[in-house]
N, CA, C and O of each residue as an XYZ file, in Angstrom:
556
protein
N       0.870     -1.172      0.066
C      -0.099     -0.141     -0.311
C       0.708      1.328      0.032
O       1.743      1.308      0.698
N       0.197      2.458     -0.432
C       1.351      3.621     -0.488
C       0.215      4.307      0.327
O      -0.846      3.817      0.715
N       0.800      5.802      0.515
C       0.128      6.840      0.808
C       0.866      7.797      0.247
O       2.060      7.673     -0.025
N      -0.076      9.170     -0.024
C      -0.085     10.002     -0.681
C       1.379     11.217      0.312
O       1.039     11.701      1.391
N       2.126     11.374      0.028
C       3.312     12.399      0.933
C       2.732     14.112      0.621
O       2.845     15.018      1.447
N       2.116     14.257     -0.740
C       2.108     15.579     -0.825
C       1.972     15.865     -2.407
O       2.489     15.029     -3.148
N       1.357     16.914     -2.957
C       0.906     17.668     -4.098
C       1.822     19.039     -4.118
O       2.370     19.682     -3.223
N       1.757     19.154     -5.190
C       1.958     20.634     -6.000
C       1.242     20.675     -7.221
O       0.678     19.642     -7.583
N       1.189     21.460     -7.754
C       0.280     22.398     -8.814
C       0.883     23.182     -9.557
O       1.282     24.147     -8.906
N       1.236     23.253    -10.979
C       1.701     24.630    -11.365
C       1.248     24.681    -13.084
O       1.431     23.713    -13.823
N       0.816     25.599    -13.410
C       0.124     26.080    -14.915
C       1.163     26.487    -15.829
O       1.857     27.490    -15.659
N       1.260     25.668    -16.832
C       1.900     26.265    -18.140
C       1.096     26.738    -19.041
O      -0.123     26.733    -19.210
N       2.399     27.325    -19.828
C       1.445     27.974    -21.299
C       2.158     27.255    -22.564
O       2.907     27.880    -23.314
N       1.811     25.688    -22.753
C       1.975     25.004    -23.334
C       0.770     24.231    -23.875
O      -0.296     24.630    -23.407
N       0.687     23.295    -24.685
C      -0.549     22.552    -24.580
C      -0.151     20.976    -24.255
O       1.007     20.564    -24.190
N      -0.904     20.472    -24.134
C      -0.645     18.865    -22.955
C       0.022     18.077    -23.698
O       0.463     17.001    -23.295
N       0.151     18.460    -24.702
C       0.615     17.149    -25.808
C       2.126     17.297    -25.400
O       2.738     16.322    -24.963
N       2.811     18.713    -25.571
C       4.079     18.913    -25.210
C       4.656     18.655    -23.789
O       5.764     18.197    -23.509
N       3.571     19.086    -22.880
C       3.638     18.178    -21.564
C       4.273     17.105    -21.492
O       5.433     16.907    -21.131
N       3.180     16.128    -21.983
C       3.387     14.858    -22.046
C       4.602     14.491    -22.872
O       5.372     13.924    -22.096
N       5.031     14.537    -23.845
C       6.625     14.769    -24.596
C       7.664     14.828    -23.284
O       8.366     13.968    -22.753
N       7.494     15.871    -23.084
C       8.546     15.851    -22.334
C       8.605     15.453    -20.802
O       9.586     15.692    -20.098
N       7.506     14.850    -20.375
C       7.459     13.988    -18.907
C       7.928     12.849    -19.538
O       8.663     12.180    -18.811
N       7.718     12.334    -20.828
C       7.700     10.948    -21.105
C       8.947     10.480    -21.496
O       9.119      9.367    -21.992
N      10.155     11.604    -21.210
C      11.093     11.101    -21.733
C      12.143     11.766    -20.609
O      12.417     12.958    -20.752
N      12.713     11.054    -19.539
C      13.314     11.060    -18.679
C      14.695     11.512    -19.151
O      15.394     11.070    -18.238
N      15.502     12.096    -19.977
C      16.081     12.586    -20.509
C      16.244     14.220    -20.311
O      17.250     14.903    -20.117
N      15.139     14.497    -20.412
C      15.012     16.346    -20.136
C      14.949     16.142    -18.549
O      14.670     17.241    -18.070
N      15.076     15.305    -17.664
C      15.184     15.287    -16.217
C      16.665     16.296    -16.159
O      16.799     17.151    -15.284
N      17.343     16.132    -16.845
C      18.752     16.605    -16.777
C      19.076     18.414    -16.817
O      19.959     19.155    -16.383
N      17.585     18.598    -17.736
C      17.675     20.279    -17.893
C      16.621     20.606    -16.538
O      16.711     21.715    -16.011
N      15.830     19.804    -16.112
C      14.596     20.519    -14.879
C      14.992     20.270    -13.618
O      14.382     20.767    -12.672
N      15.856     19.625    -13.479
C      16.174     18.829    -12.029
C      17.794     18.973    -11.894
O      18.568     18.150    -12.383
N      18.170     20.036    -11.224
C      19.367     20.347    -11.284
C      20.566     19.357    -10.248
O      21.788     19.491    -10.315
N      19.997     18.601     -9.537
C      20.861     17.962     -9.231
C      21.254     16.307     -9.780
O      21.901     15.384     -9.286
N      20.681     16.453    -10.738
C      20.239     14.853    -11.545
C      22.012     15.343    -12.130
O      22.255     16.501    -12.469
N      22.863     14.454    -12.144
C      23.911     14.003    -13.313
C      24.289     13.012    -14.460
O      25.286     12.967    -15.181
N      23.424     12.408    -14.410
C      23.253     11.223    -15.348
C      21.940     10.522    -15.241
O      21.489     10.198    -14.142
N      21.092     10.195    -16.771
C      20.055      9.928    -16.791
C      20.471      8.507    -18.313
O      20.730      8.638    -19.509
N      20.338      7.329    -17.425
C      20.965      6.384    -18.568
C      19.662      5.236    -19.080
O      19.041      4.395    -18.431
N      19.585      5.690    -20.691
C      18.313      4.598    -20.429
C      18.425      2.807    -20.739
O      18.987      2.375    -21.746
N      17.884      2.039    -19.843
C      18.252      0.931    -20.148
C      16.893     -0.323    -20.800
O      16.426     -0.800    -19.766
N      16.649     -0.538    -21.205
C      15.267     -1.190    -21.839
C      14.038     -0.208    -21.520
O      14.195      0.730    -22.302
N      13.253     -0.044    -20.993
C      12.231      0.657    -20.598
C      12.311      1.352    -19.021
O      11.425      2.012    -18.479
N      13.736      0.966    -18.432
C      13.767      1.970    -17.147
C      15.196      2.730    -17.239
O      16.081      2.325    -17.992
N      15.342      3.848    -16.419
C      16.467      4.700    -16.562
C      17.006      4.730    -14.981
O      16.474      4.823    -13.875
N      18.302      4.605    -15.476
C      19.182      4.546    -14.274
C      19.469      6.307    -14.209
O      19.638      6.885    -15.282
N      19.512      7.105    -12.902
C      19.401      8.386    -12.653
C      20.546      8.273    -11.026
O      20.553      7.508    -10.062
N      21.426      9.533    -11.452
C      22.454      9.898    -10.441
C      22.685     11.114    -10.239
O      23.208     11.708    -11.182
N      22.399     11.878     -9.020
C      22.667     12.867     -8.156
C      24.065     12.902     -8.072
O      24.682     11.837     -8.076
N      24.736     14.130     -7.988
C      25.923     14.810     -7.693
C      25.800     14.827     -6.408
O      26.541     14.040     -5.818
N      24.944     15.613     -5.623
C      24.786     15.954     -4.223
C      24.375     15.391     -3.362
O      23.346     14.808     -3.703
N      24.583     15.258     -2.538
C      24.007     14.001     -1.225
C      22.542     14.451     -1.485
O      21.965     15.536     -1.555
N      22.138     12.940     -1.615
C      20.470     13.220     -1.676
C      19.849     12.009     -1.326
O      20.434     10.943     -1.516
N      18.341     12.080     -0.668
C      17.985     10.740     -0.221
C      18.106      9.531     -1.118
O      18.374      8.435     -0.626
N      17.934      9.676     -2.318
C      18.730      9.007     -3.215
C      19.141      9.668     -4.119
O      18.765     10.573     -4.864
N      20.390      8.771     -3.842
C      21.676      9.495     -4.770
C      21.884      8.783     -5.986
O      22.635      9.321     -6.800
N      21.389      7.716     -6.272
C      21.353      6.407     -7.247
C      19.700      5.748     -7.178
O      19.235      5.392     -6.095
N      19.045      5.662     -8.239
C      17.814      5.122     -8.302
C      17.636      4.333    -10.033
O      18.397      4.424    -10.996
N      16.298      3.567     -9.885
C      16.243      3.168    -11.061
C      14.486      3.453    -11.432
O      13.576      2.936    -10.784
N      14.306      4.309    -12.514
C      13.184      4.866    -12.628
C      12.237      4.207    -13.882
O      12.602      4.389    -15.043
N      11.026      3.447    -13.592
C      10.008      3.210    -14.890
C       9.367      3.998    -14.848
O       8.892      4.480    -13.820
N       9.080      4.526    -16.523
C       8.002      5.533    -16.910
C       6.740      4.487    -17.038
O       6.953      3.274    -17.017
N       5.216      5.104    -17.190
C       3.961      4.528    -17.016
C       3.178      5.586    -17.425
O       2.827      6.442    -16.613
N       2.858      5.631    -18.604
C       2.073      6.736    -19.486
C       0.299      6.012    -19.713
O      -0.143      5.000    -20.256
N      -0.071      6.728    -19.252
C      -1.814      6.957    -19.760
C      -1.989      7.711    -20.171
O      -1.189      8.445    -20.750
N      -3.566      7.890    -19.987
C      -3.894      9.492    -21.398
C      -3.662     10.940    -20.691
O      -3.100     11.880    -21.253
N      -4.052     10.962    -19.701
C      -3.359     12.510    -18.996
C      -2.630     12.080    -17.903
O      -2.766     12.677    -16.835
N      -1.796     11.038    -18.007
C      -1.150     10.750    -16.569
C       0.200      9.886    -16.610
O       0.181      8.679    -16.849
N       1.599     10.748    -16.308
C       2.744      9.866    -16.459
C       2.784      9.724    -14.877
O       2.347     10.403    -13.947
N       3.564      8.438    -14.991
C       3.810      8.228    -13.460
C       5.359      7.734    -13.809
O       5.749      7.017    -14.731
N       6.254      8.510    -12.518
C       7.923      7.503    -12.242
C       7.552      6.601    -11.221
O       7.070      6.722    -10.095
N       7.778      6.012    -11.671
C       7.858      4.653    -10.655
C       9.458      4.686     -9.912
O      10.370      4.263    -10.622
N       9.682      4.994     -9.030
C      11.323      5.049     -8.875
C      12.113      3.826     -7.431
O      12.182      3.957     -6.209
N      12.537      2.813     -8.307
C      13.201      1.445     -7.076
C      14.433      2.186     -7.278
O      14.855      3.180     -7.870
N      15.016      0.763     -6.121
C      16.608      0.980     -6.157
C      17.186      1.957     -5.033
O      18.188      1.675     -4.377
N      16.601      2.894     -4.911
C      17.337      3.887     -4.031
C      17.175      3.493     -2.004
O      17.149      2.382     -1.476
N      17.110      4.628     -1.448
C      16.985      4.620     -0.253
C      15.306      4.517      0.296
O      14.781      3.940      1.250
N      14.830      5.291     -0.703
C      13.644      5.546     -0.671
C      12.448      5.320     -2.193
O      12.388      5.957     -3.245
N      11.646      4.158     -1.694
C      10.981      3.940     -3.286
C      10.034      4.871     -3.177
O       9.523      4.924     -2.058
N       9.472      5.925     -4.290
C       8.651      6.431     -4.329
C       7.678      6.198     -5.870
O       8.001      5.244     -6.579
N       6.674      6.976     -6.256
C       5.953      7.208     -7.346
C       5.699      8.577     -7.659
O       4.791      8.940     -6.911
N       6.047      9.485     -8.378
C       5.403     10.639     -9.092
C       4.023     10.194     -9.582
O       4.053      8.998     -9.875
N       2.745     10.791     -9.780
C       1.952     10.894    -10.720
C       2.048     12.276    -11.401
O       2.078     13.240    -10.636
N       2.086     12.448    -12.364
C       2.042     13.733    -12.898
C       0.439     13.769    -13.792
O       0.296     13.121    -14.829
N      -0.484     14.471    -13.302
C      -1.623     14.375    -13.952
C      -1.921     15.680    -14.828
O      -1.927     16.816    -14.354
N      -2.133     15.411    -15.992
C      -1.939     16.579    -16.844
C      -3.502     17.131    -17.414
O      -4.068     16.308    -18.133
N      -3.990     17.978    -17.254
C      -4.780     18.816    -17.976
C      -4.364     19.772    -18.546
O      -3.437     20.493    -18.177
N      -5.156     19.893    -19.716
C      -5.274     20.682    -21.146
C      -6.357     21.526    -20.863
O      -7.447     21.046    -20.554
N      -6.153     22.831    -20.942
C      -7.292     23.842    -21.388
C      -6.484     24.654    -22.511
O      -5.588     25.444    -22.214
N      -6.901     24.377    -23.889
C      -6.197     25.249    -24.598
C      -4.803     24.969    -24.750
O      -4.167     23.915    -24.739
N      -4.324     26.760    -24.966
C      -2.675     26.677    -24.911
C      -2.227     26.282    -23.744
O      -1.017     26.072    -23.661
N      -3.027     26.095    -22.627
C      -2.149     26.307    -21.198
C      -2.839     24.644    -20.572
O      -3.955     24.172    -20.789
N      -1.700     24.065    -19.763
C      -2.083     22.878    -19.432
C      -1.137     23.181    -17.703
O      -0.065     23.715    -17.416
N      -2.239     22.509    -16.903
C      -2.234     22.330    -15.213
C      -1.624     20.983    -14.694
O      -2.257     19.968    -14.403
N      -0.443     21.150    -14.645
C       0.289     19.748    -14.025
C      -0.039     19.413    -12.692
O      -0.277     20.484    -12.133
N      -0.168     18.537    -11.943
C      -0.589     17.824    -10.604
C       0.263     17.205    -10.501
O       0.542     16.458    -11.438
N       1.113     17.220     -9.268
C       2.517     16.373     -8.854
C       2.043     15.501     -8.124
O       2.202     15.925     -6.979
N       1.477     14.380     -8.084
C       0.947     13.759     -6.454
C       2.431     12.838     -6.020
O       3.043     12.306     -6.946
N       2.870     12.713     -4.825
C       4.148     12.188     -4.440
C       3.718     11.022     -3.688
O       3.039     11.242     -2.685
N       3.986      9.858     -3.985
C       3.503      8.570     -3.060
C       4.494      7.484     -2.625
O       5.179      6.744     -3.330
N       4.386      7.585     -1.065
C       5.201      6.808     -0.765
C       4.995      4.866     -0.154
O       3.851      4.449     -0.332
N       5.752      4.079      0.329
C       5.257      2.930      0.925
C       4.685      3.496      1.915
O       5.270      4.453      2.422
N       3.427      3.077      2.448
C       3.281      3.049      3.946
C       4.128      2.710      5.092
O       4.048      3.206      6.216
N       5.072      1.680      4.630
C       5.962      1.242      5.731
C       7.101      1.516      4.970
O       7.888      0.602      4.720
N       7.304      2.718      4.546
C       8.935      3.071      4.425
C       9.886      3.211      5.217
O       9.805      4.227      5.907
N      10.879      2.490      5.404
C      11.711      2.122      6.487
C      13.283      3.467      6.453
O      14.422      3.214      6.060
N      12.800      4.728      6.966
C      13.751      5.765      6.971
C      14.249      5.929      8.449
O      13.816      5.279      9.400
N      15.158      6.831      8.498
C      15.951      7.192      9.777
C      15.414      8.519     10.462
O      15.681      9.042     11.543
N      14.399      8.933      9.236
C      13.704     10.083     10.286
C      11.923     10.228      9.809
O      11.613      9.997      8.640
N      11.385     10.428     10.330
C       9.784      9.870      9.940
C       9.447     10.906      8.961
O      10.046     11.975      8.848
N       8.153     10.404      8.055
C       8.044     11.019      6.799
C       7.193     12.442      7.466
O       6.846     13.074      6.468
N       6.838     13.008      8.411
C       5.971     13.972      8.922
C       7.154     15.033      8.636
O       6.843     15.940      7.863
N       8.684     15.050      9.235
C       9.548     15.682      9.201
C      10.272     15.628      7.368
O      11.158     16.309      6.852
N       9.649     14.817      6.963
C      10.816     14.981      5.344
C       9.446     15.243      4.618
O       9.767     15.340      3.434
N       8.389     15.371      4.693
C       7.707     15.732      3.713
C       7.144     17.281      3.610
O       6.239     17.528      2.812
N       7.831     18.545      4.625
C       7.727     19.429      4.009
C       8.778     19.955      3.282
O       8.619     21.010      2.667
N      10.106     19.206      3.267
C      11.420     19.669      2.905
C      11.470     18.594      1.234
O      12.182     18.703      0.236
N      10.904     18.094      1.416
C      10.487     17.137     -0.283
C       9.756     18.030     -0.837
O      10.307     18.695     -1.715
N       8.315     18.329     -0.512
C       7.533     19.108     -0.949
C       8.158     20.708     -1.606
O       8.075     21.237     -2.714
N       8.542     20.953     -0.821
C       9.891     22.205     -1.692
C      10.436     21.831     -2.519
O      10.221     22.385     -3.597
N      11.214     20.945     -2.484
C      12.056     20.938     -3.432
C      11.703     20.483     -5.144
O      12.114     20.926     -6.216
N      10.594     19.214     -4.718
C       9.913     19.085     -5.755
C       9.183     19.962     -6.304
O       8.971     19.747     -7.497
N       8.656     20.997     -5.816
C       8.052     22.045     -6.266
C       8.723     23.211     -6.924
O       8.187     23.994     -7.708
N       9.975     23.229     -6.503
C      11.210     24.163     -7.461
C      11.536     23.365     -8.146
O      12.521     23.947     -8.598
N      11.520     21.919     -8.914
C      11.712     21.232     -9.849
C      10.282     21.681    -10.955
O      10.323     22.245    -12.048
N       9.197     21.227    -10.244
C       8.231     21.098    -10.993
C       8.394     22.908    -12.074
O       8.448     23.124    -13.285
N       8.416     23.639    -11.111
C       8.227     25.239    -11.921
C       9.890     25.332    -12.449
O      10.242     26.374    -13.002
N      10.619     24.513    -12.309
C      11.919     24.463    -13.355
C      11.255     23.561    -14.863
O      11.403     23.859    -16.049
N      10.423     22.266    -14.174
C       9.910     21.875    -15.496
C       8.706     22.908    -16.479
O       8.702     22.746    -17.700
N       7.985     23.672    -16.004
C       7.131     24.725    -16.527
C       7.899     25.650    -17.592
O       7.575     25.831    -18.765
N       9.117     26.252    -16.822
C       9.945     26.796    -17.403
C      10.326     26.028    -18.453
O      10.115     26.484    -19.576
N      10.864     24.915    -18.340
C      11.834     24.387    -19.619
C      10.753     24.100    -20.791
O      10.861     24.531    -21.939
N       9.869     23.432    -20.386
C       8.026     23.377    -21.336
C       8.092     24.507    -22.119
O       8.289     24.430    -23.331
N       7.925     25.695    -21.454
C       7.579     27.056    -22.217
C       8.790     27.197    -23.040
O       8.754     27.818    -24.102
N       9.814     26.669    -22.612
C      11.087     27.485    -23.618
C      11.243     26.534    -24.534
O      12.067     26.791    -25.412
N      10.523     25.193    -24.605
C      10.526     24.705    -25.827
C       9.790     25.168    -26.722
O      10.067     25.340    -27.909
N       8.486     25.458    -25.975
C       7.360     25.068    -26.719
C       7.336     26.973    -27.684
O       6.590     27.231    -28.629
N       7.852     27.478    -27.367
C       8.082     28.746    -27.754
C       7.992     28.882    -29.794
O       8.176     29.965    -30.349
């Protein structure tokens, strides 16, 4: 079972198709998540490394794609998690809702209540970076 840790929302001046194209290709993570230094594709999985000390300095991510949702499923790090990006297009604007889920029985050295606000802020910063990148690409 998983529990939702937090949600973030951003509006992008781009069509939902462009948002999906960027999110479906984890190579773009190098451009919107500053601490990521390597994204290597192996089959349908992506190995990700971070330069700075992070909860998951190394992880493997699978991308799952549905009609209006793209999910990143992270494994092989200290904390396994899922990010669901819900994509709602409104003409030339798109709302991206990012929901982060963790296992109910996550084994960490600090409580999720302490981790959640720190992670929410970091993920929100990256989500805004994503929005800027998509707007730059779609001009």
